[in-house]
């Protein structure tokens, strides 16, 4: 990407989009284009076409999506499917119409079958039934991958896709009801420390294994792929290592400095036993995650401390 390239980051207020903007700024890119959802409704085809015609971006990062946890996905299936299909169809088709040089579409590892072998390799796509609770989101994301491939195939467009694993970091959702485990633990241990509570209750048995990738690493991978990858196949983004939830709980407890007891509420679900991506493809391309888990947790806790007032209702 040329330093003066016009780069549109769709979804710049989200966890990944905001990290991509920070990574671009840190590397001196000065022509970053963003729109809030209030300024541009990505579900509106005519509005997206007019935006592309006016701004003429050279590069597009598609980090915009309707996202949410297991409950939201299950409660609003129509919105999860329709909104995400519209957002990506408008952004990808509009980019082709506007002659965008290159586009990176971001999905998620929920595209893989529920029982995909671990670590999950890119070739597992469409080899089995999806996890039913998030199939609406997953089907939309699979359509996004296929759109990029179709536009490559029919029009020679340089539209590529990447699938990040579980992400954490600055800008995460710290709402205890809706958040993923990492921000939930940071907040629970911090609030227990502040209030001198004797114990913290975490969910499940602690035996499931999860991979955690710092969103700064994910953004670096996105820039790397935009600069160096033109393939038809999509690429996983991850660290290639996982930890048990118990190990994560101990790490966050130590980083936050909570000295009380940890109680396990085994009436809460464990979820899938293991979720890890195969990172052989991106390693072979020449990119590896850099942020060690402990360093990432420390940085995220620092960010939480600076922003915690925003999360108090
Ligand atoms: P998943 O990766 O889609 O299963 O989603 P989560 O990040 O929400 O949960 C990962 C694992 O962490 C599950 O086994 C949860 O039971 C466990 N866990 C432990 N404590 C918590 C907590 O306070 N909040 C959440 N969300 N998960 C927790």
Short mmCIF file of C-alpha atoms and ligand atoms in Angstrom, two decimals:
data_model
loop_
_atom_site.label_atom_id
_atom_site.label_comp_id
_atom_site.label_asym_id
_atom_site.label_seq_id
_atom_site.Cartn_x
_atom_site.Cartn_y
_atom_site.Cartn_z
CA UNK A 1 0.00 0.00 0.00
CA UNK A 2 1.39 3.38 -0.99
CA UNK A 3 1.69 5.82 1.93
CA UNK A 4 -0.83 8.20 0.33
CA UNK A 5 -3.28 5.44 -0.65
CA UNK A 6 -6.92 6.06 0.18
CA UNK A 7 -7.81 3.35 2.68
CA UNK A 8 -11.38 2.75 3.82
CA UNK A 9 -11.81 0.85 7.11
CA UNK A 10 -15.45 -0.28 7.37
CA UNK A 11 -16.35 -0.89 11.01
CA UNK A 12 -13.69 1.41 12.47
CA UNK A 13 -15.42 1.60 15.84
CA UNK A 14 -15.33 -2.15 16.44
CA UNK A 15 -12.66 -4.24 18.14
CA UNK A 16 -10.84 -5.18 14.91
CA UNK A 17 -11.60 -2.09 12.84
CA UNK A 18 -10.30 0.28 15.53
CA UNK A 19 -7.11 -1.81 15.85
CA UNK A 20 -6.63 -1.69 12.05
CA UNK A 21 -6.98 2.12 12.12
CA UNK A 22 -4.37 2.35 14.94
CA UNK A 23 -2.01 0.05 13.03
CA UNK A 24 -2.38 2.10 9.83
CA UNK A 25 -1.82 5.38 11.68
CA UNK A 26 1.23 3.96 13.45
CA UNK A 27 2.72 3.14 10.03
CA UNK A 28 2.11 6.65 8.76
CA UNK A 29 -0.85 6.10 6.44
CA UNK A 30 -2.51 9.49 6.24
CA UNK A 31 -5.55 8.91 4.06
CA UNK A 32 -7.77 6.71 6.21
CA UNK A 33 -11.47 6.95 5.41
CA UNK A 34 -14.09 6.05 8.02
CA UNK A 35 -17.85 6.45 8.45
CA UNK A 36 -19.95 5.78 11.52
CA UNK A 37 -23.13 3.75 11.10
CA UNK A 38 -25.05 7.01 11.61
CA UNK A 39 -23.23 8.60 8.67
CA UNK A 40 -23.46 5.61 6.33
CA UNK A 41 -25.91 2.72 6.60
CA UNK A 42 -23.96 -0.17 5.09
CA UNK A 43 -27.22 -2.09 4.54
CA UNK A 44 -28.32 0.61 2.08
CA UNK A 45 -27.00 -0.28 -1.36
CA UNK A 46 -27.56 3.14 -2.92
CA UNK A 47 -25.88 4.90 0.00
CA UNK A 48 -22.84 2.61 -0.17
CA UNK A 49 -22.58 3.12 -3.94
CA UNK A 50 -22.74 6.90 -3.51
CA UNK A 51 -20.10 6.75 -0.76
CA UNK A 52 -17.70 4.75 -2.98
CA UNK A 53 -18.29 7.12 -5.90
CA UNK A 54 -17.51 10.14 -3.75
CA UNK A 55 -14.53 8.77 -1.80
CA UNK A 56 -12.92 6.45 -4.37
CA UNK A 57 -10.89 4.35 -1.91
CA UNK A 58 -7.92 2.32 -3.22
CA UNK A 59 -8.00 -0.26 -0.43
CA UNK A 60 -10.90 -1.53 1.70
CA UNK A 61 -10.84 -3.44 4.99
CA UNK A 62 -14.26 -5.02 5.66
CA UNK A 63 -14.35 -5.15 9.47
CA UNK A 64 -18.00 -4.08 9.71
CA UNK A 65 -20.57 -6.62 10.86
CA UNK A 66 -23.49 -7.11 13.17
CA UNK A 67 -21.84 -9.04 16.00
CA UNK A 68 -22.91 -10.46 19.33
CA UNK A 69 -22.63 -13.40 21.66
CA UNK A 70 -24.47 -16.67 21.70
CA UNK A 71 -27.65 -15.19 23.14
CA UNK A 72 -27.94 -12.33 20.66
CA UNK A 73 -27.27 -14.67 17.73
CA UNK A 74 -29.95 -17.05 18.90
CA UNK A 75 -32.51 -14.32 19.59
CA UNK A 76 -32.12 -12.25 16.41
CA UNK A 77 -31.42 -14.78 13.62
CA UNK A 78 -33.08 -12.69 10.89
CA UNK A 79 -31.07 -9.58 11.77
CA UNK A 80 -27.80 -11.51 12.02
CA UNK A 81 -28.28 -13.09 8.61
CA UNK A 82 -29.86 -10.18 6.70
CA UNK A 83 -27.70 -7.38 8.10
CA UNK A 84 -24.44 -9.22 7.53
CA UNK A 85 -25.39 -10.34 4.02
CA UNK A 86 -26.37 -6.80 3.06
CA UNK A 87 -23.28 -5.20 4.62
CA UNK A 88 -20.84 -7.48 2.83
CA UNK A 89 -22.72 -7.64 -0.49
CA UNK A 90 -22.90 -3.84 -0.64
CA UNK A 91 -19.26 -3.35 0.38
CA UNK A 92 -17.85 -6.04 -1.92
CA UNK A 93 -20.01 -5.31 -4.98
CA UNK A 94 -19.58 -1.57 -4.45
CA UNK A 95 -15.80 -1.98 -4.24
CA UNK A 96 -15.77 -3.82 -7.55
CA UNK A 97 -17.96 -1.16 -9.20
CA UNK A 98 -15.74 1.61 -7.88
CA UNK A 99 -12.55 -0.07 -9.08
CA UNK A 100 -11.05 -0.61 -5.62
CA UNK A 101 -7.53 -2.05 -6.02
CA UNK A 102 -7.73 -4.50 -3.17
CA UNK A 103 -10.18 -5.57 -0.46
CA UNK A 104 -9.77 -7.70 2.68
CA UNK A 105 -12.91 -9.31 4.07
CA UNK A 106 -12.87 -10.40 7.72
CA UNK A 107 -14.88 -13.30 9.02
CA UNK A 108 -14.63 -15.46 12.09
CA UNK A 109 -13.82 -19.04 12.99
CA UNK A 110 -17.52 -19.79 13.58
CA UNK A 111 -17.58 -20.50 9.82
CA UNK A 112 -16.10 -23.92 10.61
CA UNK A 113 -18.28 -26.99 11.22
CA UNK A 114 -19.19 -27.63 14.84
CA UNK A 115 -17.13 -30.81 14.87
CA UNK A 116 -14.19 -29.63 12.73
CA UNK A 117 -10.95 -31.38 13.74
CA UNK A 118 -8.67 -29.27 15.98
CA UNK A 119 -6.67 -27.25 15.14
CA UNK A 120 -9.14 -25.99 12.55
CA UNK A 121 -7.63 -25.94 9.09
CA UNK A 122 -8.95 -23.72 6.27
CA UNK A 123 -9.89 -26.87 4.33
CA UNK A 124 -12.54 -27.73 6.94
CA UNK A 125 -14.90 -25.12 5.45
CA UNK A 126 -18.26 -26.64 4.42
CA UNK A 127 -17.33 -30.17 5.49
CA UNK A 128 -20.07 -30.51 8.13
CA UNK A 129 -22.99 -28.90 9.97
CA UNK A 130 -22.43 -25.57 11.73
CA UNK A 131 -22.90 -24.81 15.42
CA UNK A 132 -26.68 -24.07 15.44
CA UNK A 133 -26.52 -21.13 17.88
CA UNK A 134 -24.46 -18.97 15.54
CA UNK A 135 -25.24 -20.47 12.15
CA UNK A 136 -26.92 -17.23 10.96
CA UNK A 137 -23.76 -15.24 11.42
CA UNK A 138 -21.65 -18.11 10.07
CA UNK A 139 -23.70 -18.53 6.89
CA UNK A 140 -23.40 -14.79 6.17
CA UNK A 141 -19.63 -14.91 6.71
CA UNK A 142 -19.28 -17.96 4.45
CA UNK A 143 -21.21 -16.00 1.79
CA UNK A 144 -18.68 -13.17 2.21
CA UNK A 145 -15.75 -15.52 1.57
CA UNK A 146 -17.54 -16.87 -1.50
CA UNK A 147 -18.30 -13.35 -2.78
CA UNK A 148 -14.60 -12.49 -2.65
CA UNK A 149 -13.73 -15.72 -4.47
CA UNK A 150 -16.47 -15.19 -7.08
CA UNK A 151 -15.29 -11.63 -7.81
CA UNK A 152 -11.71 -12.91 -8.10
CA UNK A 153 -12.79 -15.65 -10.45
CA UNK A 154 -15.17 -13.75 -12.70
CA UNK A 155 -13.63 -10.27 -12.66
CA UNK A 156 -10.03 -10.80 -11.52
CA UNK A 157 -10.70 -8.59 -8.49
CA UNK A 158 -8.04 -8.71 -5.75
CA UNK A 159 -10.53 -9.47 -2.99
CA UNK A 160 -9.20 -11.71 -0.21
CA UNK A 161 -10.53 -13.03 3.12
CA UNK A 162 -9.13 -13.74 6.57
CA UNK A 163 -10.67 -15.55 9.56
CA UNK A 164 -9.40 -14.36 12.95
CA UNK A 165 -9.64 -16.62 16.00
CA UNK A 166 -10.97 -15.39 19.40
CA UNK A 167 -9.68 -11.86 19.85
CA UNK A 168 -9.18 -9.69 22.92
CA UNK A 169 -7.64 -6.33 23.66
CA UNK A 170 -8.39 -2.61 23.80
CA UNK A 171 -11.94 -1.80 22.71
CA UNK A 172 -13.37 -5.13 23.83
CA UNK A 173 -16.88 -5.50 25.29
CA UNK A 174 -16.69 -5.60 29.11
CA UNK A 175 -20.43 -6.08 29.69
CA UNK A 176 -20.54 -9.13 32.00
CA UNK A 177 -23.74 -10.56 30.50
CA UNK A 178 -22.64 -10.35 26.90
CA UNK A 179 -18.86 -10.44 26.93
CA UNK A 180 -16.45 -13.25 26.19
CA UNK A 181 -14.37 -14.81 28.90
CA UNK A 182 -11.27 -12.57 28.81
CA UNK A 183 -12.95 -9.19 29.41
CA UNK A 184 -15.36 -10.85 31.88
CA UNK A 185 -12.46 -12.14 33.97
CA UNK A 186 -10.61 -8.83 33.89
CA UNK A 187 -13.66 -6.98 35.08
CA UNK A 188 -14.72 -9.55 37.70
CA UNK A 189 -11.27 -9.78 39.31
CA UNK A 190 -10.79 -6.02 39.23
CA UNK A 191 -14.14 -5.24 40.83
CA UNK A 192 -13.59 -7.95 43.47
CA UNK A 193 -10.18 -6.47 44.30
CA UNK A 194 -11.61 -2.96 44.56
CA UNK A 195 -14.46 -4.04 46.84
CA UNK A 196 -12.32 -6.45 48.93
CA UNK A 197 -14.64 -9.32 48.00
CA UNK A 198 -13.47 -12.68 49.33
CA UNK A 199 -14.26 -14.61 46.17
CA UNK A 200 -14.92 -14.40 42.44
CA UNK A 201 -17.26 -16.78 40.64
CA UNK A 202 -16.27 -17.91 37.16
CA UNK A 203 -18.19 -20.19 34.82
CA UNK A 204 -17.96 -23.83 33.92
CA UNK A 205 -15.33 -26.39 34.90
CA UNK A 206 -12.19 -24.62 33.67
CA UNK A 207 -11.23 -27.54 31.44
CA UNK A 208 -12.20 -26.16 27.98
CA UNK A 209 -9.27 -24.94 25.89
CA UNK A 210 -9.33 -21.64 24.01
CA UNK A 211 -6.92 -19.66 21.84
CA UNK A 212 -6.59 -15.92 22.51
CA UNK A 213 -5.12 -13.55 19.94
CA UNK A 214 -4.41 -9.92 20.79
CA UNK A 215 -6.31 -7.62 18.45
CA UNK A 216 -3.09 -5.69 17.74
CA UNK A 217 -1.63 -8.90 16.32
CA UNK A 218 -4.80 -9.42 14.29
CA UNK A 219 -4.55 -5.90 12.84
CA UNK A 220 -0.88 -6.48 11.98
CA UNK A 221 -1.89 -9.70 10.20
CA UNK A 222 -4.57 -7.82 8.24
CA UNK A 223 -2.02 -5.24 7.04
CA UNK A 224 0.41 -8.04 6.20
CA UNK A 225 -2.19 -9.86 4.10
CA UNK A 226 -3.27 -6.65 2.38
CA UNK A 227 0.36 -6.05 1.42
CA UNK A 228 1.54 -9.56 0.61
CA UNK A 229 -1.31 -11.94 -0.19
CA UNK A 230 -3.44 -12.24 -3.31
CA UNK A 231 -4.64 -15.82 -3.00
CA UNK A 232 -8.04 -17.33 -3.72
CA UNK A 233 -8.10 -19.26 -0.44
CA UNK A 234 -8.90 -17.49 2.81
CA UNK A 235 -6.36 -17.44 5.65
CA UNK A 236 -6.74 -18.10 9.39
CA UNK A 237 -5.35 -15.50 11.80
CA UNK A 238 -4.36 -16.82 15.22
CA UNK A 239 -1.50 -17.65 17.54
CA UNK A 240 -1.69 -21.42 17.08
CA UNK A 241 -1.59 -22.12 20.83
CA UNK A 242 -4.35 -22.51 23.37
CA UNK A 243 -4.70 -22.54 27.16
CA UNK A 244 -7.29 -24.03 29.51
CA UNK A 245 -9.84 -21.67 30.99
CA UNK A 246 -8.35 -22.53 34.39
CA UNK A 247 -4.91 -21.34 33.21
CA UNK A 248 -6.46 -18.16 31.85
CA UNK A 249 -8.31 -17.56 35.14
CA UNK A 250 -5.03 -17.93 37.09
CA UNK A 251 -3.22 -15.59 34.72
CA UNK A 252 -5.85 -12.83 34.86
CA UNK A 253 -6.09 -13.20 38.65
CA UNK A 254 -2.32 -12.70 38.95
CA UNK A 255 -2.21 -9.75 36.53
CA UNK A 256 -5.07 -7.96 38.29
CA UNK A 257 -3.72 -8.88 41.73
CA UNK A 258 -6.82 -10.42 43.29
CA UNK A 259 -5.90 -12.50 46.33
CA UNK A 260 -9.26 -14.07 47.24
CA UNK A 261 -10.77 -17.37 46.28
CA UNK A 262 -12.00 -18.51 42.85
CA UNK A 263 -15.33 -20.38 42.77
CA UNK A 264 -16.46 -22.37 39.73
CA UNK A 265 -20.15 -22.19 38.82
CA UNK A 266 -20.59 -25.48 36.99
CA UNK A 267 -24.24 -24.76 36.24
CA UNK A 268 -22.93 -22.37 33.55
CA UNK A 269 -22.01 -23.93 30.19
CA UNK A 270 -18.48 -24.92 29.25
CA UNK A 271 -19.21 -24.57 25.57
CA UNK A 272 -17.15 -26.44 23.03
CA UNK A 273 -14.20 -28.37 24.55
CA UNK A 274 -11.55 -26.82 22.31
CA UNK A 275 -11.27 -23.99 19.77
CA UNK A 276 -7.93 -23.50 18.08
CA UNK A 277 -7.03 -22.53 14.51
CA UNK A 278 -4.36 -24.02 12.31
CA UNK A 279 -1.96 -21.17 11.51
CA UNK A 280 0.31 -23.10 9.14
CA UNK A 281 -0.92 -21.14 6.11
CA UNK A 282 -0.22 -17.66 7.50
CA UNK A 283 3.09 -18.84 8.99
CA UNK A 284 4.11 -20.12 5.56
CA UNK A 285 3.27 -16.69 4.12
CA UNK A 286 5.72 -15.16 6.63
CA UNK A 287 3.57 -13.77 9.47
CA UNK A 288 3.41 -14.83 13.12
CA UNK A 289 1.63 -13.44 16.16
CA UNK A 290 3.97 -11.57 18.50
CA UNK A 291 2.09 -10.53 21.64
CA UNK A 292 2.59 -13.10 24.44
CA UNK A 293 -0.62 -13.82 26.35
CA UNK A 294 0.55 -12.34 29.64
CA UNK A 295 1.74 -9.13 27.98
CA UNK A 296 -1.57 -8.87 26.11
CA UNK A 297 -3.58 -9.39 29.30
CA UNK A 298 -1.52 -6.70 31.07
CA UNK A 299 -2.10 -4.22 28.23
CA UNK A 300 -5.81 -5.00 28.13
CA UNK A 301 -6.11 -4.56 31.90
CA UNK A 302 -4.37 -1.19 31.59
CA UNK A 303 -6.82 -0.14 28.88
CA UNK A 304 -9.73 -1.31 31.05
CA UNK A 305 -8.44 0.80 33.96
CA UNK A 306 -8.35 3.85 31.71
CA UNK A 307 -11.85 3.24 30.32
CA UNK A 308 -13.78 1.50 33.08
CA UNK A 309 -16.03 4.49 33.72
CA UNK A 310 -17.52 3.88 30.27
CA UNK A 311 -18.74 0.43 31.35
CA UNK A 312 -20.48 1.41 34.55
CA UNK A 313 -24.19 1.60 33.91
P1 LIG B 1 -16.86 -19.36 23.67
O1 LIG B 1 -15.39 -19.30 23.37
O2 LIG B 1 -17.71 -19.14 22.47
O3 LIG B 1 -17.23 -20.61 24.42
O4 LIG B 1 -17.27 -18.13 24.60
P2 LIG B 1 -16.76 -17.46 25.98
O5 LIG B 1 -15.53 -16.66 25.73
O6 LIG B 1 -17.94 -16.73 26.49
O7 LIG B 1 -16.45 -18.66 26.99
C1 LIG B 1 -15.25 -19.41 26.96
C2 LIG B 1 -15.14 -20.30 28.20
O8 LIG B 1 -14.88 -19.50 29.36
C3 LIG B 1 -16.40 -21.13 28.52
O9 LIG B 1 -15.97 -22.44 28.91
C4 LIG B 1 -16.99 -20.38 29.72
O10 LIG B 1 -17.75 -21.25 30.56
C5 LIG B 1 -15.71 -19.92 30.43
N1 LIG B 1 -15.91 -18.82 31.39
C6 LIG B 1 -15.48 -18.80 32.68
N2 LIG B 1 -15.86 -17.69 33.29
C7 LIG B 1 -16.53 -16.93 32.39
C8 LIG B 1 -17.17 -15.64 32.45
O11 LIG B 1 -17.20 -14.96 33.48
N3 LIG B 1 -17.75 -15.18 31.31
C9 LIG B 1 -17.71 -15.91 30.14
N4 LIG B 1 -18.26 -15.39 29.03
N5 LIG B 1 -17.14 -17.13 30.05
C10 LIG B 1 -16.56 -17.65 31.17
#
